[in-house]
mmCIF file of C-alpha atoms in Angstrom:
data_model
loop_
_atom_site.group_PDB
_atom_site.id
_atom_site.type_symbol
_atom_site.label_atom_id
_atom_site.label_comp_id
_atom_site.label_asym_id
_atom_site.label_seq_id
_atom_site.Cartn_x
_atom_site.Cartn_y
_atom_site.Cartn_z
ATOM 1 C CA UNK A 1 140.950 102.601 96.379
ATOM 2 C CA UNK A 2 139.015 105.342 95.820
ATOM 3 C CA UNK A 3 135.430 105.455 97.973
ATOM 4 C CA UNK A 4 132.318 105.444 95.995
ATOM 5 C CA UNK A 5 130.449 106.965 98.970
ATOM 6 C CA UNK A 6 131.556 109.830 100.984
ATOM 7 C CA UNK A 7 130.511 110.808 104.332
ATOM 8 C CA UNK A 8 130.494 114.220 106.161
ATOM 9 C CA UNK A 9 128.569 115.990 109.409
ATOM 10 C CA UNK A 10 128.290 119.366 109.816
ATOM 11 C CA UNK A 11 125.782 121.292 112.014
ATOM 12 C CA UNK A 12 123.975 118.133 113.142
ATOM 13 C CA UNK A 13 123.611 117.122 109.519
ATOM 14 C CA UNK A 14 125.049 113.981 108.049
ATOM 15 C CA UNK A 15 125.614 114.306 104.132
ATOM 16 C CA UNK A 16 126.066 110.713 102.630
ATOM 17 C CA UNK A 17 127.154 111.081 98.791
ATOM 18 C CA UNK A 18 127.348 108.659 95.954
ATOM 19 C CA UNK A 19 130.597 109.659 94.166
ATOM 20 C CA UNK A 20 130.961 107.491 90.991
ATOM 21 C CA UNK A 21 129.709 109.442 88.064
ATOM 22 C CA UNK A 22 131.646 107.818 85.371
ATOM 23 C CA UNK A 23 128.969 104.942 85.521
ATOM 24 C CA UNK A 24 126.312 107.291 86.604
ATOM 25 C CA UNK A 25 126.244 106.246 90.268
ATOM 26 C CA UNK A 26 124.914 102.980 89.229
ATOM 27 C CA UNK A 27 124.527 100.500 91.956
ATOM 28 C CA UNK A 28 127.219 98.382 91.828
ATOM 29 C CA UNK A 29 128.130 95.888 94.527
ATOM 30 C CA UNK A 30 131.048 98.305 95.994
ATOM 31 C CA UNK A 31 128.902 101.556 95.895
ATOM 32 C CA UNK A 32 126.149 99.323 97.626
ATOM 33 C CA UNK A 33 128.331 98.106 100.523
ATOM 34 C CA UNK A 34 129.921 101.419 101.094
ATOM 35 C CA UNK A 35 126.276 103.183 100.958
ATOM 36 C CA UNK A 36 125.318 100.574 103.908
ATOM 37 C CA UNK A 37 128.176 101.641 105.898
ATOM 38 C CA UNK A 38 127.896 105.128 105.525
ATOM 39 C CA UNK A 39 124.122 105.092 106.430
ATOM 40 C CA UNK A 40 125.139 103.130 109.286
ATOM 41 C CA UNK A 41 127.770 105.427 110.391
ATOM 42 C CA UNK A 42 124.954 108.320 109.912
ATOM 43 C CA UNK A 43 122.717 106.082 112.121
ATOM 44 C CA UNK A 44 124.909 105.655 114.959
ATOM 45 C CA UNK A 45 126.564 109.082 115.081
ATOM 46 C CA UNK A 46 125.004 110.990 118.298
ATOM 47 C CA UNK A 47 126.370 114.570 116.743
ATOM 48 C CA UNK A 48 123.710 113.488 113.550
ATOM 49 C CA UNK A 49 120.366 114.817 113.754
ATOM 50 C CA UNK A 50 119.410 114.614 109.913
ATOM 51 C CA UNK A 51 120.835 112.383 107.183
ATOM 52 C CA UNK A 52 120.787 114.327 103.699
ATOM 53 C CA UNK A 53 121.837 111.639 100.845
ATOM 54 C CA UNK A 54 122.692 112.646 97.316
ATOM 55 C CA UNK A 55 125.307 112.273 94.797
ATOM 56 C CA UNK A 56 128.091 114.074 92.370
ATOM 57 C CA UNK A 57 127.701 114.334 88.726
ATOM 58 C CA UNK A 58 124.611 114.990 86.383
ATOM 59 C CA UNK A 59 122.463 111.894 87.568
ATOM 60 C CA UNK A 60 121.586 111.020 90.953
ATOM 61 C CA UNK A 61 121.513 107.399 90.288
ATOM 62 C CA UNK A 62 121.017 104.933 87.188
ATOM 63 C CA UNK A 63 119.722 102.288 88.882
ATOM 64 C CA UNK A 64 121.505 98.399 88.961
ATOM 65 C CA UNK A 65 124.947 97.992 87.574
ATOM 66 C CA UNK A 66 123.970 96.260 84.151
ATOM 67 C CA UNK A 67 127.225 95.278 83.271
ATOM 68 C CA UNK A 68 128.179 93.872 86.775
ATOM 69 C CA UNK A 69 124.570 92.343 87.341
ATOM 70 C CA UNK A 70 125.400 90.393 83.721
ATOM 71 C CA UNK A 71 128.601 89.350 84.885
ATOM 72 C CA UNK A 72 127.352 88.491 88.073
ATOM 73 C CA UNK A 73 124.803 86.100 86.922
ATOM 74 C CA UNK A 74 126.994 84.092 84.316
ATOM 75 C CA UNK A 75 129.697 83.524 87.214
ATOM 76 C CA UNK A 76 126.776 82.007 89.455
ATOM 77 C CA UNK A 77 126.655 84.700 92.202
ATOM 78 C CA UNK A 78 123.772 86.481 94.019
ATOM 79 C CA UNK A 79 122.597 89.518 92.328
ATOM 80 C CA UNK A 80 124.459 92.412 92.732
ATOM 81 C CA UNK A 81 121.401 94.154 94.314
ATOM 82 C CA UNK A 82 120.755 91.722 96.831
ATOM 83 C CA UNK A 83 121.654 94.021 99.912
ATOM 84 C CA UNK A 84 119.359 96.907 98.650
ATOM 85 C CA UNK A 85 116.393 95.502 100.924
ATOM 86 C CA UNK A 86 118.775 96.311 103.661
ATOM 87 C CA UNK A 87 119.569 99.691 102.613
ATOM 88 C CA UNK A 88 115.994 100.658 101.891
ATOM 89 C CA UNK A 89 114.981 99.333 105.169
ATOM 90 C CA UNK A 90 117.685 101.420 106.787
ATOM 91 C CA UNK A 91 116.393 104.588 105.131
ATOM 92 C CA UNK A 92 112.824 103.829 105.570
ATOM 93 C CA UNK A 93 113.250 102.784 109.411
ATOM 94 C CA UNK A 94 115.783 105.368 110.200
ATOM 95 C CA UNK A 95 114.622 107.399 113.343
ATOM 96 C CA UNK A 96 116.531 110.041 111.983
ATOM 97 C CA UNK A 97 114.701 112.139 109.248
ATOM 98 C CA UNK A 98 116.442 111.499 105.884
ATOM 99 C CA UNK A 99 116.315 114.002 103.161
ATOM 100 C CA UNK A 100 116.969 112.912 99.519
ATOM 101 C CA UNK A 101 118.948 115.457 97.218
ATOM 102 C CA UNK A 102 118.560 114.846 93.782
ATOM 103 C CA UNK A 103 121.429 116.168 91.946
ATOM 104 C CA UNK A 104 120.022 115.261 88.693
ATOM 105 C CA UNK A 105 118.238 112.506 87.073
ATOM 106 C CA UNK A 106 116.898 108.829 88.753
ATOM 107 C CA UNK A 107 116.289 105.988 87.153
ATOM 108 C CA UNK A 108 115.067 102.352 88.102
ATOM 109 C CA UNK A 109 116.501 101.287 91.485
ATOM 110 C CA UNK A 110 117.709 104.788 92.001
ATOM 111 C CA UNK A 111 114.217 105.773 92.572
ATOM 112 C CA UNK A 112 114.004 103.042 95.266
ATOM 113 C CA UNK A 113 116.379 104.990 97.010
ATOM 114 C CA UNK A 114 114.458 108.217 96.365
ATOM 115 C CA UNK A 115 111.131 106.851 97.691
ATOM 116 C CA UNK A 116 112.745 104.851 100.832
ATOM 117 C CA UNK A 117 113.885 108.598 102.106
ATOM 118 C CA UNK A 118 111.580 110.872 104.120
ATOM 119 C CA UNK A 119 111.749 113.912 101.950
ATOM 120 C CA UNK A 120 113.081 114.221 98.101
ATOM 121 C CA UNK A 121 113.928 117.458 96.791
ATOM 122 C CA UNK A 122 115.081 117.688 92.960
ATOM 123 C CA UNK A 123 115.662 120.169 90.337
ATOM 124 C CA UNK A 124 113.185 121.048 87.818
ATOM 125 C CA UNK A 125 115.653 119.679 84.819
ATOM 126 C CA UNK A 126 115.858 116.219 86.373
ATOM 127 C CA UNK A 127 113.730 113.171 84.866
ATOM 128 C CA UNK A 128 112.579 110.051 85.584
ATOM 129 C CA UNK A 129 111.544 106.412 84.593
ATOM 130 C CA UNK A 130 111.001 102.947 85.823
ATOM 131 C CA UNK A 131 112.757 101.482 83.084
ATOM 132 C CA UNK A 132 112.411 97.834 83.881
ATOM 133 C CA UNK A 133 110.006 96.318 81.610
ATOM 134 C CA UNK A 134 111.682 97.624 78.640
ATOM 135 C CA UNK A 135 114.729 95.462 80.002
ATOM 136 C CA UNK A 136 112.118 92.451 80.362
ATOM 137 C CA UNK A 137 112.642 92.679 83.987
ATOM 138 C CA UNK A 138 110.333 94.094 86.797
ATOM 139 C CA UNK A 139 110.439 97.102 89.454
ATOM 140 C CA UNK A 140 110.218 94.342 91.983
ATOM 141 C CA UNK A 141 112.510 95.491 94.977
ATOM 142 C CA UNK A 142 112.069 98.960 94.552
ATOM 143 C CA UNK A 143 108.329 98.662 94.455
ATOM 144 C CA UNK A 144 108.142 98.185 98.223
ATOM 145 C CA UNK A 145 109.054 101.856 99.216
ATOM 146 C CA UNK A 146 107.839 103.147 95.960
ATOM 147 C CA UNK A 147 103.942 102.229 95.859
ATOM 148 C CA UNK A 148 103.959 103.597 99.442
ATOM 149 C CA UNK A 149 104.325 106.849 97.848
ATOM 150 C CA UNK A 150 102.956 106.789 94.486
ATOM 151 C CA UNK A 151 99.512 107.614 93.463
ATOM 152 C CA UNK A 152 97.970 104.151 92.172
ATOM 153 C CA UNK A 153 97.272 105.361 88.685
ATOM 154 C CA UNK A 154 100.610 106.988 88.399
ATOM 155 C CA UNK A 155 102.104 104.147 89.601
ATOM 156 C CA UNK A 156 100.418 101.770 87.036
ATOM 157 C CA UNK A 157 101.099 104.160 84.120
ATOM 158 C CA UNK A 158 104.937 104.396 84.741
ATOM 159 C CA UNK A 159 105.770 100.687 86.261
ATOM 160 C CA UNK A 160 103.976 99.711 83.126
ATOM 161 C CA UNK A 161 104.975 102.037 80.279
ATOM 162 C CA UNK A 162 108.619 102.915 81.198
ATOM 163 C CA UNK A 163 107.984 106.339 79.960
ATOM 164 C CA UNK A 164 110.371 109.289 81.077
ATOM 165 C CA UNK A 165 108.653 111.999 83.024
ATOM 166 C CA UNK A 166 109.595 115.170 84.495
ATOM 167 C CA UNK A 167 110.547 116.611 88.138
ATOM 168 C CA UNK A 168 107.375 118.535 88.017
ATOM 169 C CA UNK A 169 105.019 115.448 87.270
ATOM 170 C CA UNK A 170 107.507 113.336 90.067
ATOM 171 C CA UNK A 171 106.379 115.831 92.883
ATOM 172 C CA UNK A 172 102.589 115.788 91.533
ATOM 173 C CA UNK A 173 102.402 112.085 91.972
ATOM 174 C CA UNK A 174 104.054 111.509 95.000
ATOM 175 C CA UNK A 175 107.508 110.788 94.136
ATOM 176 C CA UNK A 176 109.093 113.888 95.354
ATOM 177 C CA UNK A 177 108.377 116.307 97.901
ATOM 178 C CA UNK A 178 109.496 119.382 96.016
ATOM 179 C CA UNK A 179 111.031 119.990 92.608
ATOM 180 C CA UNK A 180 112.479 123.387 92.316
ATOM 181 C CA UNK A 181 114.891 125.393 90.085
ATOM 182 C CA UNK A 182 118.292 124.254 90.521
ATOM 183 C CA UNK A 183 119.592 127.225 92.058
ATOM 184 C CA UNK A 184 116.884 126.830 95.117
ATOM 185 C CA UNK A 185 117.930 123.178 95.752
ATOM 186 C CA UNK A 186 120.798 123.617 98.177
ATOM 187 C CA UNK A 187 118.378 126.300 100.081
ATOM 188 C CA UNK A 188 115.273 123.985 100.010
ATOM 189 C CA UNK A 189 117.475 120.945 101.545
ATOM 190 C CA UNK A 190 118.812 123.249 103.903
ATOM 191 C CA UNK A 191 115.293 124.511 104.845
ATOM 192 C CA UNK A 192 113.873 121.217 105.534
ATOM 193 C CA UNK A 193 117.537 120.033 107.465
ATOM 194 C CA UNK A 194 116.942 123.158 109.607
ATOM 195 C CA UNK A 195 113.154 122.808 110.183
ATOM 196 C CA UNK A 196 114.105 118.898 111.316
ATOM 197 C CA UNK A 197 116.678 119.672 113.448
ATOM 198 C CA UNK A 198 114.312 121.803 115.752
ATOM 199 C CA UNK A 199 112.238 118.668 116.516
ATOM 200 C CA UNK A 200 112.868 116.288 119.522
ATOM 201 C CA UNK A 201 114.852 113.344 118.202
ATOM 202 C CA UNK A 202 112.461 110.859 120.019
ATOM 203 C CA UNK A 203 109.351 113.094 118.970
ATOM 204 C CA UNK A 204 110.642 112.822 115.504
ATOM 205 C CA UNK A 205 111.259 109.063 115.357
ATOM 206 C CA UNK A 206 108.075 108.054 116.981
ATOM 207 C CA UNK A 207 106.126 110.455 114.285
ATOM 208 C CA UNK A 208 108.031 109.303 111.211
ATOM 209 C CA UNK A 209 106.108 105.594 112.492
ATOM 210 C CA UNK A 210 102.844 107.624 112.892
ATOM 211 C CA UNK A 211 102.896 108.929 109.388
ATOM 212 C CA UNK A 212 103.363 105.289 108.329
ATOM 213 C CA UNK A 213 100.997 103.020 110.445
ATOM 214 C CA UNK A 214 98.410 105.008 111.865
ATOM 215 C CA UNK A 215 96.373 105.070 108.241
ATOM 216 C CA UNK A 216 96.329 101.414 108.700
ATOM 217 C CA UNK A 217 94.802 101.006 111.837
ATOM 218 C CA UNK A 218 91.014 100.877 112.491
ATOM 219 C CA UNK A 219 89.581 104.262 113.737
ATOM 220 C CA UNK A 220 88.617 103.624 116.964
ATOM 221 C CA UNK A 221 91.720 101.634 117.916
ATOM 222 C CA UNK A 222 93.602 104.379 116.649
ATOM 223 C CA UNK A 223 92.143 107.273 118.840
ATOM 224 C CA UNK A 224 92.772 104.834 121.788
ATOM 225 C CA UNK A 225 96.307 103.618 120.741
ATOM 226 C CA UNK A 226 97.171 107.552 120.083
ATOM 227 C CA UNK A 227 95.672 109.113 123.117
ATOM 228 C CA UNK A 228 97.799 106.581 125.516
ATOM 229 C CA UNK A 229 100.984 107.976 122.896
ATOM 230 C CA UNK A 230 99.963 111.439 123.529
ATOM 231 C CA UNK A 231 99.833 110.866 127.395
ATOM 232 C CA UNK A 232 103.006 109.176 127.556
ATOM 233 C CA UNK A 233 104.796 111.980 125.453
ATOM 234 C CA UNK A 234 103.359 114.909 127.262
ATOM 235 C CA UNK A 235 105.205 112.902 130.576
ATOM 236 C CA UNK A 236 108.430 111.996 128.622
ATOM 237 C CA UNK A 237 111.507 113.733 129.692
ATOM 238 C CA UNK A 238 111.782 115.312 126.353
ATOM 239 C CA UNK A 239 108.476 116.437 126.114
ATOM 240 C CA UNK A 240 108.639 118.028 129.807
ATOM 241 C CA UNK A 241 111.910 119.711 128.406
ATOM 242 C CA UNK A 242 110.255 120.924 125.374
ATOM 243 C CA UNK A 243 107.287 122.598 127.164
ATOM 244 C CA UNK A 244 109.420 124.246 129.641
ATOM 245 C CA UNK A 245 111.816 125.408 126.854
ATOM 246 C CA UNK A 246 108.719 127.176 125.279
ATOM 247 C CA UNK A 247 107.736 129.043 128.573
ATOM 248 C CA UNK A 248 110.853 129.883 129.564
ATOM 249 C CA UNK A 249 111.431 131.644 125.850
ATOM 250 C CA UNK A 250 114.706 129.232 125.149
ATOM 251 C CA UNK A 251 115.873 126.869 122.557
ATOM 252 C CA UNK A 252 115.292 122.908 123.822
ATOM 253 C CA UNK A 253 118.418 121.307 124.962
ATOM 254 C CA UNK A 254 118.539 119.111 121.593
ATOM 255 C CA UNK A 255 118.504 122.456 119.287
ATOM 256 C CA UNK A 256 121.354 123.217 117.290
ATOM 257 C CA UNK A 257 123.928 125.597 119.145
#
């Protein structure tokens, strides 16, 4: 049986690729199971410093496999997308930075994958839509990562209307990090991966949490906790190595060779 998700490791970058172009990389039960397996591999792989999530074909992900979803409901089985929360969590809480390289268009559930990654880069030709309400359903599970990215007014606009919007608009409202010409896509993703690999692995994991958690802290408590964390990191083995490498004008031990 042909795999629907592939994995590759080169230069510290683990690339996880959705490969079901015949149904526009729809979120079928088998694709989700394989995606979970490949992401778990990347997270456990010592040689992986950065994860890139991408896909084959003209569409990154069209959302839930509606044909399979309908058959599952008629058969009294659990929804096909029941494992999506676990996958969103793997991406969101990954201690390793995750870059989403959108090869093209994304819809509905596919946008949950995009929003769960730390960075998202798409070609200007890509389009996006939260189509759930037009099917009489709601963007429920994906709202958890997506609403942490989108401007609130934009979220209301596109969640409620289901209107298609382009990549430039997606970047403007926070769904994407960058929207670039198609010929610049790979170079932009490679730039992110290269920059991320220069950071200390522990420092990157902790900084990911800072970005999510610090804005919700009361100002005084935030300063107190961050003062303690700053002292811990300067005294840490990784912090000491980074400072020594700076003064000795050499790459730190974790830097790609």
